[in-house]
Amino acid sequence: QVQLVESGGGSVQAGGSLRLSCAASGYSYNSYSMGWFRQAPGAEREGVAIIYTDDYNTYYADSVKGRFTISRDNSKNTLYLQMNNLKPEDTAMYYCATDKRASGGMGATNIRFFGGVDFGHWGQGTQVTVSS
């Protein structure tokens, strides 16, 4: 089944940087778009960035545009999120996700639509905390 494992979270001061990674396995990684979402306490899970599988184009939420960069290494089945100039409002649990259709849709849950893609497979999350 689809497995997504995030790493790289931590605590930084405002203006700092972090790089998140997501190791994917159990499905045809190269065939599906990938995304990063985040969820702050008491808030809905929101899309942050997406990288499309067909042309590697990217799409960002307005709140992170110009500060975050999403990339993927298909040779390593790994997704990245470079986060620069972090702000306290970026504090959240960050989740890696892929298209709900991965692995024939088996195990898809908590469907979220972002950037034209229905995401339905999630990692366990990695915490990012930004202090002022």
PDB file of C-alpha atoms in Angstrom:
ATOM      1  CA  GLN A   1       0.000   0.000   0.000  1.00  0.00           C
ATOM      2  CA  VAL A   2       0.961   3.666  -0.243  1.00  0.00           C
ATOM      3  CA  GLN A   3       3.456   4.754   2.384  1.00  0.00           C
ATOM      4  CA  LEU A   4       4.572   8.348   2.846  1.00  0.00           C
ATOM      5  CA  VAL A   5       7.086   9.263   5.532  1.00  0.00           C
ATOM      6  CA  GLU A   6       7.905  12.912   6.262  1.00  0.00           C
ATOM      7  CA  SER A   7      10.993  14.237   7.986  1.00  0.00           C
ATOM      8  CA  GLY A   8      12.821  17.514   8.486  1.00  0.00           C
ATOM      9  CA  GLY A   9      10.463  19.433  10.730  1.00  0.00           C
ATOM     10  CA  GLY A  10      11.648  21.353  13.764  1.00  0.00           C
ATOM     11  CA  SER A  11      11.679  24.652  15.608  1.00  0.00           C
ATOM     12  CA  VAL A  12      13.149  27.784  14.065  1.00  0.00           C
ATOM     13  CA  GLN A  13      13.006  31.514  14.582  1.00  0.00           C
ATOM     14  CA  ALA A  14      11.156  33.778  12.203  1.00  0.00           C
ATOM     15  CA  GLY A  15      13.179  34.351   9.059  1.00  0.00           C
ATOM     16  CA  GLY A  16      14.783  30.930   9.266  1.00  0.00           C
ATOM     17  CA  SER A  17      14.622  28.005   6.862  1.00  0.00           C
ATOM     18  CA  LEU A  18      13.727  24.328   6.944  1.00  0.00           C
ATOM     19  CA  ARG A  19      13.691  21.590   4.320  1.00  0.00           C
ATOM     20  CA  LEU A  20      11.059  18.896   4.575  1.00  0.00           C
ATOM     21  CA  SER A  21      11.423  15.513   2.890  1.00  0.00           C
ATOM     22  CA  CYS A  22       8.889  12.821   2.117  1.00  0.00           C
ATOM     23  CA  ALA A  23       9.937   9.275   1.219  1.00  0.00           C
ATOM     24  CA  ALA A  24       7.306   7.447  -0.845  1.00  0.00           C
ATOM     25  CA  SER A  25       6.855   3.731  -1.394  1.00  0.00           C
ATOM     26  CA  GLY A  26       4.260   1.107  -2.229  1.00  0.00           C
ATOM     27  CA  TYR A  27       2.988   2.614  -5.471  1.00  0.00           C
ATOM     28  CA  SER A  28       4.092   4.034  -8.799  1.00  0.00           C
ATOM     29  CA  TYR A  29       5.543   7.279  -7.445  1.00  0.00           C
ATOM     30  CA  ASN A  30       6.372   8.731 -10.843  1.00  0.00           C
ATOM     31  CA  SER A  31       2.780   8.443 -12.034  1.00  0.00           C
ATOM     32  CA  TYR A  32       1.057  10.784  -9.589  1.00  0.00           C
ATOM     33  CA  SER A  33       1.172  14.407  -8.567  1.00  0.00           C
ATOM     34  CA  MET A  34       2.471  15.127  -5.077  1.00  0.00           C
ATOM     35  CA  GLY A  35       1.614  17.823  -2.594  1.00  0.00           C
ATOM     36  CA  TRP A  36       2.299  19.340   0.788  1.00  0.00           C
ATOM     37  CA  PHE A  37      -0.478  20.314   3.172  1.00  0.00           C
ATOM     38  CA  ARG A  38      -0.444  21.781   6.647  1.00  0.00           C
ATOM     39  CA  GLN A  39      -2.794  21.889   9.588  1.00  0.00           C
ATOM     40  CA  ALA A  40      -2.588  24.239  12.546  1.00  0.00           C
ATOM     41  CA  PRO A  41      -4.414  23.422  15.797  1.00  0.00           C
ATOM     42  CA  GLY A  42      -8.128  24.079  15.428  1.00  0.00           C
ATOM     43  CA  ALA A  43      -7.838  24.773  11.704  1.00  0.00           C
ATOM     44  CA  GLU A  44      -8.689  22.876   8.551  1.00  0.00           C
ATOM     45  CA  ARG A  45      -5.965  21.076   6.631  1.00  0.00           C
ATOM     46  CA  GLU A  46      -4.890  23.380   3.790  1.00  0.00           C
ATOM     47  CA  GLY A  47      -2.925  22.870   0.628  1.00  0.00           C
ATOM     48  CA  VAL A  48       0.500  24.497   0.520  1.00  0.00           C
ATOM     49  CA  ALA A  49       2.155  23.340  -2.699  1.00  0.00           C
ATOM     50  CA  ILE A  50       1.725  20.806  -5.488  1.00  0.00           C
ATOM     51  CA  ILE A  51       4.045  19.435  -8.144  1.00  0.00           C
ATOM     52  CA  TYR A  52       2.369  17.821 -11.110  1.00  0.00           C
ATOM     53  CA  THR A  53       3.502  14.523 -12.505  1.00  0.00           C
ATOM     54  CA  ASP A  54       3.076  15.265 -16.189  1.00  0.00           C
ATOM     55  CA  ASP A  55       5.085  18.460 -16.623  1.00  0.00           C
ATOM     56  CA  TYR A  56       6.560  19.048 -13.167  1.00  0.00           C
ATOM     57  CA  ASN A  57       4.803  22.395 -13.025  1.00  0.00           C
ATOM     58  CA  THR A  58       4.158  23.699  -9.544  1.00  0.00           C
ATOM     59  CA  TYR A  59       1.385  25.557  -7.783  1.00  0.00           C
ATOM     60  CA  TYR A  60       1.491  27.340  -4.448  1.00  0.00           C
ATOM     61  CA  ALA A  61      -0.928  28.761  -1.961  1.00  0.00           C
ATOM     62  CA  ASP A  62      -0.744  32.561  -1.943  1.00  0.00           C
ATOM     63  CA  SER A  63       0.437  32.533   1.658  1.00  0.00           C
ATOM     64  CA  VAL A  64       3.701  30.739   0.775  1.00  0.00           C
ATOM     65  CA  LYS A  65       4.352  31.912  -2.778  1.00  0.00           C
ATOM     66  CA  GLY A  66       7.891  33.229  -3.165  1.00  0.00           C
ATOM     67  CA  ARG A  67       9.056  31.639   0.103  1.00  0.00           C
ATOM     68  CA  PHE A  68       8.463  27.891  -0.359  1.00  0.00           C
ATOM     69  CA  THR A  69       9.709  25.646  -3.160  1.00  0.00           C
ATOM     70  CA  ILE A  70       8.403  22.149  -3.874  1.00  0.00           C
ATOM     71  CA  SER A  71      10.506  19.656  -5.797  1.00  0.00           C
ATOM     72  CA  ARG A  72      10.668  15.927  -6.418  1.00  0.00           C
ATOM     73  CA  ASP A  73      13.427  13.425  -7.134  1.00  0.00           C
ATOM     74  CA  ASN A  74      11.868  10.559  -9.048  1.00  0.00           C
ATOM     75  CA  SER A  75      15.071   8.519  -8.866  1.00  0.00           C
ATOM     76  CA  LYS A  76      14.758   8.489  -5.066  1.00  0.00           C
ATOM     77  CA  ASN A  77      10.957   8.492  -4.774  1.00  0.00           C
ATOM     78  CA  THR A  78      11.308  11.575  -2.603  1.00  0.00           C
ATOM     79  CA  LEU A  79       9.426  14.843  -2.361  1.00  0.00           C
ATOM     80  CA  TYR A  80      10.866  18.021  -0.858  1.00  0.00           C
ATOM     81  CA  LEU A  81       9.635  21.341   0.470  1.00  0.00           C
ATOM     82  CA  GLN A  82      12.216  24.066   0.925  1.00  0.00           C
ATOM     83  CA  MET A  83      10.802  26.698   3.272  1.00  0.00           C
ATOM     84  CA  ASN A  84      12.560  30.056   3.528  1.00  0.00           C
ATOM     85  CA  ASN A  85      11.758  33.242   5.410  1.00  0.00           C
ATOM     86  CA  LEU A  86       9.516  31.318   7.772  1.00  0.00           C
ATOM     87  CA  LYS A  87       6.864  33.207   9.710  1.00  0.00           C
ATOM     88  CA  PRO A  88       5.070  32.349  12.973  1.00  0.00           C
ATOM     89  CA  GLU A  89       1.888  31.785  10.973  1.00  0.00           C
ATOM     90  CA  ASP A  90       3.644  28.915   9.168  1.00  0.00           C
ATOM     91  CA  THR A  91       3.547  26.949  12.426  1.00  0.00           C
ATOM     92  CA  ALA A  92       1.624  23.720  11.757  1.00  0.00           C
ATOM     93  CA  MET A  93       1.851  19.992  11.211  1.00  0.00           C
ATOM     94  CA  TYR A  94       2.998  19.455   7.629  1.00  0.00           C
ATOM     95  CA  TYR A  95       1.768  16.480   5.623  1.00  0.00           C
ATOM     96  CA  CYS A  96       2.973  14.946   2.405  1.00  0.00           C
ATOM     97  CA  ALA A  97       0.211  13.625   0.155  1.00  0.00           C
ATOM     98  CA  THR A  98      -0.450  11.990  -3.170  1.00  0.00           C
ATOM     99  CA  ASP A  99      -3.341  11.512  -5.541  1.00  0.00           C
ATOM    100  CA  LYS A 100      -6.226   9.435  -4.159  1.00  0.00           C
ATOM    101  CA  ARG A 101      -5.978   7.204  -7.252  1.00  0.00           C
ATOM    102  CA  ALA A 102      -2.536   5.899  -6.279  1.00  0.00           C
ATOM    103  CA  SER A 103      -2.499   2.161  -5.589  1.00  0.00           C
ATOM    104  CA  GLY A 104      -5.867   1.830  -7.300  1.00  0.00           C
ATOM    105  CA  GLY A 105      -7.422   4.029  -4.664  1.00  0.00           C
ATOM    106  CA  MET A 106      -7.000   1.435  -1.948  1.00  0.00           C
ATOM    107  CA  GLY A 107      -6.587   3.051   1.417  1.00  0.00           C
ATOM    108  CA  ALA A 108      -7.482   6.540   0.220  1.00  0.00           C
ATOM    109  CA  THR A 109      -9.009   8.664   2.951  1.00  0.00           C
ATOM    110  CA  ASN A 110      -9.658  12.248   4.046  1.00  0.00           C
ATOM    111  CA  ILE A 111      -9.926  13.477   0.456  1.00  0.00           C
ATOM    112  CA  ARG A 112      -8.715  17.030  -0.083  1.00  0.00           C
ATOM    113  CA  PHE A 113      -8.943  18.871  -3.397  1.00  0.00           C
ATOM    114  CA  PHE A 114      -6.052  21.216  -4.172  1.00  0.00           C
ATOM    115  CA  GLY A 115      -4.564  22.503  -7.397  1.00  0.00           C
ATOM    116  CA  GLY A 116      -6.849  20.328  -9.509  1.00  0.00           C
ATOM    117  CA  VAL A 117      -5.961  17.087  -7.728  1.00  0.00           C
ATOM    118  CA  ASP A 118      -7.887  14.994  -5.203  1.00  0.00           C
ATOM    119  CA  PHE A 119      -5.354  13.980  -2.573  1.00  0.00           C
ATOM    120  CA  GLY A 120      -6.181  10.924  -0.506  1.00  0.00           C
ATOM    121  CA  HIS A 121      -2.997   9.298   0.755  1.00  0.00           C
ATOM    122  CA  TRP A 122      -1.162  10.950   3.641  1.00  0.00           C
ATOM    123  CA  GLY A 123       1.964  10.685   5.702  1.00  0.00           C
ATOM    124  CA  GLN A 124       1.982  10.908   9.487  1.00  0.00           C
ATOM    125  CA  GLY A 125       3.115  14.534   9.441  1.00  0.00           C
ATOM    126  CA  THR A 126       6.106  16.499  10.697  1.00  0.00           C
ATOM    127  CA  GLN A 127       5.797  19.469  13.047  1.00  0.00           C
ATOM    128  CA  VAL A 128       7.098  22.905  12.092  1.00  0.00           C
ATOM    129  CA  THR A 129       7.203  25.570  14.791  1.00  0.00           C
ATOM    130  CA  VAL A 130       8.272  29.136  14.047  1.00  0.00           C
ATOM    131  CA  SER A 131       8.872  31.524  16.912  1.00  0.00           C
ATOM    132  CA  SER A 132       8.869  35.305  16.665  1.00  0.00           C
TER     133      SER A 132
END
